[in-house]
C-alpha positions as semicolon CSV with decimal commas, in nm:
position;residue;x (nm);y (nm);z (nm)
1;M;-6,428;5,678;21,530
2;L;-6,749;5,799;21,360
3;H;-6,803;6,066;21,625
4;R;-6,452;6,197;21,560
5;L;-6,514;6,212;21,187
6;S;-6,839;6,401;21,244
7;A;-6,666;6,645;21,477
8;E;-6,384;6,702;21,228
9;L;-6,641;6,773;20,958
10;D;-6,809;7,028;21,183
11;L;-6,466;7,189;21,229
12;D;-6,420;7,202;20,850
13;N;-6,131;6,956;20,859
14;I;-6,241;6,814;20,525
15;S;-5,913;6,643;20,436
16;Y;-5,917;6,447;20,764
17;V;-6,268;6,317;20,694
18;V;-6,195;6,233;20,330
19;E;-5,876;6,045;20,423
20;R;-6,030;5,846;20,709
21;G;-6,399;5,836;20,619
22;Q;-6,399;5,509;20,424
23;V;-6,547;5,303;20,707
24;D;-6,745;4,977;20,685
25;V;-7,081;5,071;20,834
26;D;-7,278;4,769;20,712
27;H;-7,263;4,606;21,056
28;M;-7,399;4,916;21,234
29;S;-7,756;5,023;21,288
30;P;-7,906;5,171;20,972
31;E;-7,945;5,511;21,140
32;R;-7,578;5,532;21,238
33;G;-7,451;5,398;20,908
34;V;-7,667;5,637;20,707
35;S;-7,564;5,930;20,925
36;H;-7,198;5,851;20,860
37;R;-7,252;5,809;20,486
38;I;-7,423;6,150;20,477
39;D;-7,133;6,314;20,664
40;Y;-6,878;6,140;20,441
41;A;-7,068;6,246;20,128
42;R;-7,069;6,607;20,251
43;A;-6,692;6,595;20,298
44;L;-6,637;6,436;19,957
45;S;-6,856;6,701;19,796
46;M;-6,660;6,980;19,967
47;A;-6,338;6,818;19,844
48;G;-6,466;6,825;19,486
49;Q;-6,521;6,449;19,463
50;G;-6,878;6,469;19,340
51;D;-6,905;6,119;19,194
52;S;-6,790;5,959;19,518
53;A;-7,020;6,184;19,720
54;F;-7,318;6,086;19,506
55;A;-7,226;5,716;19,543
56;E;-7,228;5,751;19,923
57;L;-7,565;5,926;19,918
58;S;-7,703;5,654;19,692
59;K;-7,588;5,384;19,934
60;A;-7,742;5,576;20,222
61;E;-8,071;5,616;20,038
62;H;-8,077;5,245;19,958
63;A;-8,024;5,161;20,328
64;S;-8,285;5,403;20,461
65;P;-8,478;5,614;20,212
66;Q;-8,675;5,801;20,479
67;L;-8,367;5,915;20,669
68;V;-8,204;6,044;20,351
69;R;-8,505;6,205;20,186
70;N;-8,598;6,405;20,496
71;N;-8,250;6,527;20,585
72;P;-8,162;6,894;20,528
73;R;-7,789;6,811;20,512
74;V;-7,861;6,578;20,221
75;R;-8,057;6,853;20,044
76;D;-7,767;7,095;20,085
77;T;-7,517;6,836;19,961
78;L;-7,732;6,752;19,659
79;R;-7,764;7,120;19,570
80;D;-7,386;7,152;19,588
81;L;-7,342;6,842;19,370
82;I;-7,584;6,981;19,112
83;K;-7,382;7,304;19,099
84;Q;-7,063;7,100;19,049
85;S;-7,208;6,866;18,786
86;P;-7,139;6,934;18,421
87;V;-7,429;7,046;18,207
88;T;-7,471;6,846;17,888
89;G;-7,721;6,968;17,633
90;S;-7,888;7,179;17,902
91;A;-7,961;6,868;18,110
92;R;-7,791;6,775;18,433
93;S;-7,696;6,425;18,546
94;S;-8,032;6,250;18,549
95;E;-7,961;6,020;18,845
96;L;-7,839;6,309;19,056
97;F;-8,132;6,527;18,957
98;M;-8,381;6,247;19,026
99;M;-8,239;6,195;19,375
100;A;-8,251;6,570;19,434
101;Q;-8,619;6,570;19,338
102;R;-8,694;6,276;19,572
103;C;-8,522;6,463;19,855
104;R;-8,696;6,791;19,769
105;A;-8,363;6,963;19,705
106;V;-8,493;7,095;19,372
107;E;-8,835;7,150;19,221
């Protein structure tokens, strides 16, 4: 199932991944679960569901900080989320920006 979702994401079938991506990965190895959460977050971000995408990345980072912080796909997704986030008083969402700094997506 997870391989199919990953393949559909690579084929830009975003709606398929968003509709079927809510999978319980807690029983899987941390590497596999985190990889899926990253893919799912990418799809959610592309679908304009920034809050849900950030929540998935946060769960992934909690499960395995090293895998998330050193992943170029996470950096790209965080940059996209920052572009989508509203600017309030010239400051972006602090949690999102802090994660982006930890992952070296921004300076």
